[in-house]
């Protein structure tokens, strides 16, 4: 698979190529269509997998790449929901040792998901606007799936969220 761009600068993934045209996939929509090969330029310095990922909202991509399990994702969600939490309260409220908590918070700060904040006069942390946007967009997606009433989707979601770490 290769990354190409058209005359407008839009990036696509080549699915199939013939002599005159290529079947390309839009990473933002997943839609496929044919484009004349003469209207496409190969983008050598962009990985096809990076192009595929580019179709996902940047805030969600950041959240997904920074959180690697339910516990780390849950910590970001708690910071979004609770606005700011002191470090002491984080240690008392959740099943994380001090080094694990500080390690996660350092990773999240580096990813731009959390920032240091005052919480009732104590040193603490709060979610950044980027983290808030990502969590809200994920929740919007969950609401849309729930509204569709698909039992298979709900069952798959339940299975995925209860998979042991």
PDB file of N, CA, C and O in Angstrom, residues 14-61:
ATOM      1  N   UNK A  14      -3.491   3.965  -1.783  1.00  0.00           N
ATOM      2  CA  UNK A  14      -3.750   3.206  -3.004  1.00  0.00           C
ATOM      3  C   UNK A  14      -4.145   1.793  -2.601  1.00  0.00           C
ATOM      4  O   UNK A  14      -3.395   1.093  -1.926  1.00  0.00           O
ATOM      5  N   UNK A  15      -5.337   1.399  -3.026  1.00  0.00           N
ATOM      6  CA  UNK A  15      -5.840   0.054  -2.745  1.00  0.00           C
ATOM      7  C   UNK A  15      -5.472  -0.880  -3.891  1.00  0.00           C
ATOM      8  O   UNK A  15      -5.059  -2.014  -3.678  1.00  0.00           O
ATOM      9  N   UNK A  16      -5.640  -0.368  -5.109  1.00  0.00           N
ATOM     10  CA  UNK A  16      -5.382  -1.171  -6.300  1.00  0.00           C
ATOM     11  C   UNK A  16      -5.017  -0.219  -7.432  1.00  0.00           C
ATOM     12  O   UNK A  16      -5.568   0.877  -7.536  1.00  0.00           O
ATOM     13  N   UNK A  17      -4.072  -0.639  -8.266  1.00  0.00           N
ATOM     14  CA  UNK A  17      -3.638   0.225  -9.360  1.00  0.00           C
ATOM     15  C   UNK A  17      -3.652  -0.540 -10.671  1.00  0.00           C
ATOM     16  O   UNK A  17      -3.230  -1.693 -10.731  1.00  0.00           O
ATOM     17  N   UNK A  18      -4.147   0.111 -11.711  1.00  0.00           N
ATOM     18  CA  UNK A  18      -4.092  -0.463 -13.058  1.00  0.00           C
ATOM     19  C   UNK A  18      -3.291   0.499 -13.927  1.00  0.00           C
ATOM     20  O   UNK A  18      -2.726   1.474 -13.427  1.00  0.00           O
ATOM     21  N   UNK A  19      -3.288   0.280 -15.217  1.00  0.00           N
ATOM     22  CA  UNK A  19      -2.499   1.118 -16.107  1.00  0.00           C
ATOM     23  C   UNK A  19      -2.936   2.565 -16.133  1.00  0.00           C
ATOM     24  O   UNK A  19      -2.114   3.475 -16.214  1.00  0.00           O
ATOM     25  N   UNK A  20      -4.236   2.819 -16.082  1.00  0.00           N
ATOM     26  CA  UNK A  20      -4.750   4.179 -16.232  1.00  0.00           C
ATOM     27  C   UNK A  20      -5.229   4.825 -14.937  1.00  0.00           C
ATOM     28  O   UNK A  20      -5.230   6.047 -14.818  1.00  0.00           O
ATOM     29  N   UNK A  21      -5.690   4.027 -13.992  1.00  0.00           N
ATOM     30  CA  UNK A  21      -6.272   4.600 -12.782  1.00  0.00           C
ATOM     31  C   UNK A  21      -5.932   3.764 -11.563  1.00  0.00           C
ATOM     32  O   UNK A  21      -5.465   2.636 -11.675  1.00  0.00           O
ATOM     33  N   UNK A  22      -6.210   4.362 -10.415  1.00  0.00           N
ATOM     34  CA  UNK A  22      -5.979   3.677  -9.141  1.00  0.00           C
ATOM     35  C   UNK A  22      -7.239   3.769  -8.300  1.00  0.00           C
ATOM     36  O   UNK A  22      -7.913   4.812  -8.276  1.00  0.00           O
ATOM     37  N   UNK A  23      -7.518   2.692  -7.590  1.00  0.00           N
ATOM     38  CA  UNK A  23      -8.575   2.712  -6.588  1.00  0.00           C
ATOM     39  C   UNK A  23      -7.925   3.222  -5.314  1.00  0.00           C
ATOM     40  O   UNK A  23      -6.943   2.638  -4.831  1.00  0.00           O
ATOM     41  N   UNK A  24      -8.425   4.357  -4.804  1.00  0.00           N
ATOM     42  CA  UNK A  24      -7.844   4.960  -3.609  1.00  0.00           C
ATOM     43  C   UNK A  24      -8.882   5.012  -2.501  1.00  0.00           C
ATOM     44  O   UNK A  24     -10.082   5.063  -2.754  1.00  0.00           O
ATOM     45  N   UNK A  25      -8.382   4.998  -1.253  1.00  0.00           N
ATOM     46  CA  UNK A  25      -9.242   5.088  -0.071  1.00  0.00           C
ATOM     47  C   UNK A  25      -8.957   6.396   0.650  1.00  0.00           C
ATOM     48  O   UNK A  25      -7.806   6.728   0.930  1.00  0.00           O
ATOM     49  N   UNK A  26     -10.015   7.109   0.969  1.00  0.00           N
ATOM     50  CA  UNK A  26      -9.917   8.344   1.749  1.00  0.00           C
ATOM     51  C   UNK A  26      -9.774   7.948   3.216  1.00  0.00           C
ATOM     52  O   UNK A  26     -10.661   7.289   3.771  1.00  0.00           O
ATOM     53  N   UNK A  27      -8.665   8.322   3.890  1.00  0.00           N
ATOM     54  CA  UNK A  27      -8.469   7.901   5.282  1.00  0.00           C
ATOM     55  C   UNK A  27      -9.480   8.519   6.249  1.00  0.00           C
ATOM     56  O   UNK A  27      -9.722   7.962   7.314  1.00  0.00           O
ATOM     57  N   UNK A  28     -10.097   9.629   5.878  1.00  0.00           N
ATOM     58  CA  UNK A  28     -11.063  10.270   6.772  1.00  0.00           C
ATOM     59  C   UNK A  28     -12.424   9.599   6.740  1.00  0.00           C
ATOM     60  O   UNK A  28     -13.115   9.550   7.754  1.00  0.00           O
ATOM     61  N   UNK A  29     -12.814   9.081   5.588  1.00  0.00           N
ATOM     62  CA  UNK A  29     -14.154   8.505   5.460  1.00  0.00           C
ATOM     63  C   UNK A  29     -14.152   7.004   5.204  1.00  0.00           C
ATOM     64  O   UNK A  29     -15.162   6.346   5.405  1.00  0.00           O
ATOM     65  N   UNK A  30     -13.042   6.491   4.708  1.00  0.00           N
ATOM     66  CA  UNK A  30     -12.987   5.082   4.333  1.00  0.00           C
ATOM     67  C   UNK A  30     -13.568   4.830   2.948  1.00  0.00           C
ATOM     68  O   UNK A  30     -13.552   3.703   2.458  1.00  0.00           O
ATOM     69  N   UNK A  31     -14.100   5.869   2.310  1.00  0.00           N
ATOM     70  CA  UNK A  31     -14.698   5.728   0.980  1.00  0.00           C
ATOM     71  C   UNK A  31     -13.607   5.475  -0.055  1.00  0.00           C
ATOM     72  O   UNK A  31     -12.507   6.033   0.025  1.00  0.00           O
ATOM     73  N   UNK A  32     -13.939   4.643  -1.010  1.00  0.00           N
ATOM     74  CA  UNK A  32     -13.001   4.317  -2.086  1.00  0.00           C
ATOM     75  C   UNK A  32     -13.554   4.818  -3.410  1.00  0.00           C
ATOM     76  O   UNK A  32     -14.771   4.771  -3.631  1.00  0.00           O
ATOM     77  N   UNK A  33     -12.664   5.302  -4.261  1.00  0.00           N
ATOM     78  CA  UNK A  33     -13.051   5.733  -5.599  1.00  0.00           C
ATOM     79  C   UNK A  33     -11.827   5.668  -6.516  1.00  0.00           C
ATOM     80  O   UNK A  33     -10.695   5.587  -6.047  1.00  0.00           O
ATOM     81  N   UNK A  34     -12.098   5.694  -7.817  1.00  0.00           N
ATOM     82  CA  UNK A  34     -11.018   5.639  -8.795  1.00  0.00           C
ATOM     83  C   UNK A  34     -10.557   7.036  -9.167  1.00  0.00           C
ATOM     84  O   UNK A  34     -11.355   7.963  -9.280  1.00  0.00           O
ATOM     85  N   UNK A  35      -9.240   7.176  -9.339  1.00  0.00           N
ATOM     86  CA  UNK A  35      -8.630   8.435  -9.753  1.00  0.00           C
ATOM     87  C   UNK A  35      -7.616   8.099 -10.848  1.00  0.00           C
ATOM     88  O   UNK A  35      -6.901   7.089 -10.753  1.00  0.00           O
ATOM     89  N   UNK A  36      -7.563   8.952 -11.852  1.00  0.00           N
ATOM     90  CA  UNK A  36      -6.583   8.756 -12.927  1.00  0.00           C
ATOM     91  C   UNK A  36      -5.179   8.824 -12.341  1.00  0.00           C
ATOM     92  O   UNK A  36      -4.874   9.701 -11.530  1.00  0.00           O
ATOM     93  N   UNK A  37      -4.322   7.905 -12.747  1.00  0.00           N
ATOM     94  CA  UNK A  37      -2.939   7.878 -12.244  1.00  0.00           C
ATOM     95  C   UNK A  37      -2.208   9.193 -12.529  1.00  0.00           C
ATOM     96  O   UNK A  37      -1.370   9.629 -11.735  1.00  0.00           O
ATOM     97  N   UNK A  38      -2.548   9.834 -13.622  1.00  0.00           N
ATOM     98  CA  UNK A  38      -1.887  11.097 -13.972  1.00  0.00           C
ATOM     99  C   UNK A  38      -2.244  12.218 -12.982  1.00  0.00           C
ATOM    100  O   UNK A  38      -1.536  13.224 -12.921  1.00  0.00           O
ATOM    101  N   UNK A  39      -3.312  12.042 -12.210  1.00  0.00           N
ATOM    102  CA  UNK A  39      -3.722  13.041 -11.214  1.00  0.00           C
ATOM    103  C   UNK A  39      -3.175  12.744  -9.818  1.00  0.00           C
ATOM    104  O   UNK A  39      -3.494  13.458  -8.866  1.00  0.00           O
ATOM    105  N   UNK A  40      -2.350  11.703  -9.693  1.00  0.00           N
ATOM    106  CA  UNK A  40      -1.815  11.290  -8.394  1.00  0.00           C
ATOM    107  C   UNK A  40      -0.303  11.411  -8.343  1.00  0.00           C
ATOM    108  O   UNK A  40       0.379  11.149  -9.335  1.00  0.00           O
ATOM    109  N   UNK A  41       0.200  11.781  -7.176  1.00  0.00           N
ATOM    110  CA  UNK A  41       1.636  11.844  -6.933  1.00  0.00           C
ATOM    111  C   UNK A  41       1.934  10.992  -5.701  1.00  0.00           C
ATOM    112  O   UNK A  41       1.249  11.122  -4.681  1.00  0.00           O
ATOM    113  N   UNK A  42       2.949  10.132  -5.795  1.00  0.00           N
ATOM    114  CA  UNK A  42       3.339   9.303  -4.658  1.00  0.00           C
ATOM    115  C   UNK A  42       3.980  10.186  -3.587  1.00  0.00           C
ATOM    116  O   UNK A  42       4.803  11.051  -3.892  1.00  0.00           O
ATOM    117  N   UNK A  43       3.592   9.964  -2.334  1.00  0.00           N
ATOM    118  CA  UNK A  43       4.169  10.691  -1.201  1.00  0.00           C
ATOM    119  C   UNK A  43       5.140   9.725  -0.518  1.00  0.00           C
ATOM    120  O   UNK A  43       4.734   8.862   0.244  1.00  0.00           O
ATOM    121  N   UNK A  44       6.416   9.869  -0.841  1.00  0.00           N
ATOM    122  CA  UNK A  44       7.429   8.916  -0.371  1.00  0.00           C
ATOM    123  C   UNK A  44       7.719   9.031   1.124  1.00  0.00           C
ATOM    124  O   UNK A  44       8.085   8.047   1.755  1.00  0.00           O
ATOM    125  N   UNK A  45       7.584  10.216   1.687  1.00  0.00           N
ATOM    126  CA  UNK A  45       7.997  10.415   3.074  1.00  0.00           C
ATOM    127  C   UNK A  45       6.867  10.237   4.082  1.00  0.00           C
ATOM    128  O   UNK A  45       6.993  10.629   5.231  1.00  0.00           O
ATOM    129  N   UNK A  46       5.755   9.626   3.670  1.00  0.00           N
ATOM    130  CA  UNK A  46       4.632   9.401   4.583  1.00  0.00           C
ATOM    131  C   UNK A  46       4.243   7.925   4.574  1.00  0.00           C
ATOM    132  O   UNK A  46       3.884   7.375   3.537  1.00  0.00           O
ATOM    133  N   UNK A  47       4.323   7.308   5.723  1.00  0.00           N
ATOM    134  CA  UNK A  47       3.954   5.900   5.852  1.00  0.00           C
ATOM    135  C   UNK A  47       2.466   5.722   5.561  1.00  0.00           C
ATOM    136  O   UNK A  47       1.645   6.523   6.014  1.00  0.00           O
ATOM    137  N   UNK A  48       2.103   4.672   4.840  1.00  0.00           N
ATOM    138  CA  UNK A  48       0.687   4.413   4.603  1.00  0.00           C
ATOM    139  C   UNK A  48      -0.100   4.229   5.916  1.00  0.00           C
ATOM    140  O   UNK A  48      -1.259   4.622   6.007  1.00  0.00           O
ATOM    141  N   UNK A  49       0.547   3.673   6.918  1.00  0.00           N
ATOM    142  CA  UNK A  49      -0.148   3.505   8.196  1.00  0.00           C
ATOM    143  C   UNK A  49      -0.379   4.849   8.876  1.00  0.00           C
ATOM    144  O   UNK A  49      -1.419   5.072   9.505  1.00  0.00           O
ATOM    145  N   UNK A  50       0.556   5.773   8.722  1.00  0.00           N
ATOM    146  CA  UNK A  50       0.353   7.120   9.254  1.00  0.00           C
ATOM    147  C   UNK A  50      -0.769   7.826   8.509  1.00  0.00           C
ATOM    148  O   UNK A  50      -1.563   8.558   9.106  1.00  0.00           O
ATOM    149  N   UNK A  51      -0.840   7.597   7.204  1.00  0.00           N
ATOM    150  CA  UNK A  51      -1.929   8.173   6.416  1.00  0.00           C
ATOM    151  C   UNK A  51      -3.265   7.614   6.882  1.00  0.00           C
ATOM    152  O   UNK A  51      -4.231   8.363   7.039  1.00  0.00           O
ATOM    153  N   UNK A  52      -3.323   6.319   7.119  1.00  0.00           N
ATOM    154  CA  UNK A  52      -4.574   5.708   7.606  1.00  0.00           C
ATOM    155  C   UNK A  52      -4.972   6.301   8.952  1.00  0.00           C
ATOM    156  O   UNK A  52      -6.140   6.620   9.189  1.00  0.00           O
ATOM    157  N   UNK A  53      -4.018   6.500   9.838  1.00  0.00           N
ATOM    158  CA  UNK A  53      -4.307   7.067  11.161  1.00  0.00           C
ATOM    159  C   UNK A  53      -4.735   8.524  11.075  1.00  0.00           C
ATOM    160  O   UNK A  53      -5.508   9.002  11.909  1.00  0.00           O
ATOM    161  N   UNK A  54      -4.272   9.227  10.061  1.00  0.00           N
ATOM    162  CA  UNK A  54      -4.591  10.653   9.919  1.00  0.00           C
ATOM    163  C   UNK A  54      -6.081  10.898   9.733  1.00  0.00           C
ATOM    164  O   UNK A  54      -6.555  12.010   9.932  1.00  0.00           O
ATOM    165  N   UNK A  55      -6.826   9.868   9.387  1.00  0.00           N
ATOM    166  CA  UNK A  55      -8.268  10.011   9.233  1.00  0.00           C
ATOM    167  C   UNK A  55      -9.010  10.119  10.546  1.00  0.00           C
ATOM    168  O   UNK A  55     -10.200  10.421  10.569  1.00  0.00           O
ATOM    169  N   UNK A  56      -8.329   9.892  11.638  1.00  0.00           N
ATOM    170  CA  UNK A  56      -8.942   9.984  12.968  1.00  0.00           C
ATOM    171  C   UNK A  56      -8.624  11.350  13.555  1.00  0.00           C
ATOM    172  O   UNK A  56      -7.519  11.863  13.403  1.00  0.00           O
ATOM    173  N   UNK A  57      -9.582  11.923  14.246  1.00  0.00           N
ATOM    174  CA  UNK A  57      -9.418  13.233  14.868  1.00  0.00           C
ATOM    175  C   UNK A  57      -8.110  13.279  15.666  1.00  0.00           C
ATOM    176  O   UNK A  57      -7.802  12.352  16.414  1.00  0.00           O
ATOM    177  N   UNK A  58      -7.317  14.351  15.520  1.00  0.00           N
ATOM    178  CA  UNK A  58      -6.023  14.442  16.212  1.00  0.00           C
ATOM    179  C   UNK A  58      -6.123  14.313  17.739  1.00  0.00           C
ATOM    180  O   UNK A  58      -5.252  13.703  18.361  1.00  0.00           O
ATOM    181  N   UNK A  59      -7.151  14.852  18.346  1.00  0.00           N
ATOM    182  CA  UNK A  59      -7.300  14.744  19.803  1.00  0.00           C
ATOM    183  C   UNK A  59      -7.518  13.288  20.212  1.00  0.00           C
ATOM    184  O   UNK A  59      -6.934  12.813  21.190  1.00  0.00           O
ATOM    185  N   UNK A  60      -8.314  12.576  19.454  1.00  0.00           N
ATOM    186  CA  UNK A  60      -8.562  11.161  19.764  1.00  0.00           C
ATOM    187  C   UNK A  60      -7.303  10.343  19.531  1.00  0.00           C
ATOM    188  O   UNK A  60      -6.964   9.474  20.330  1.00  0.00           O
ATOM    189  N   UNK A  61      -6.569  10.635  18.442  1.00  0.00           N
ATOM    190  CA  UNK A  61      -5.306   9.920  18.203  1.00  0.00           C
ATOM    191  C   UNK A  61      -4.349  10.115  19.356  1.00  0.00           C
ATOM    192  O   UNK A  61      -3.695   9.168  19.810  1.00  0.00           O
TER     193      UNK A  61
END
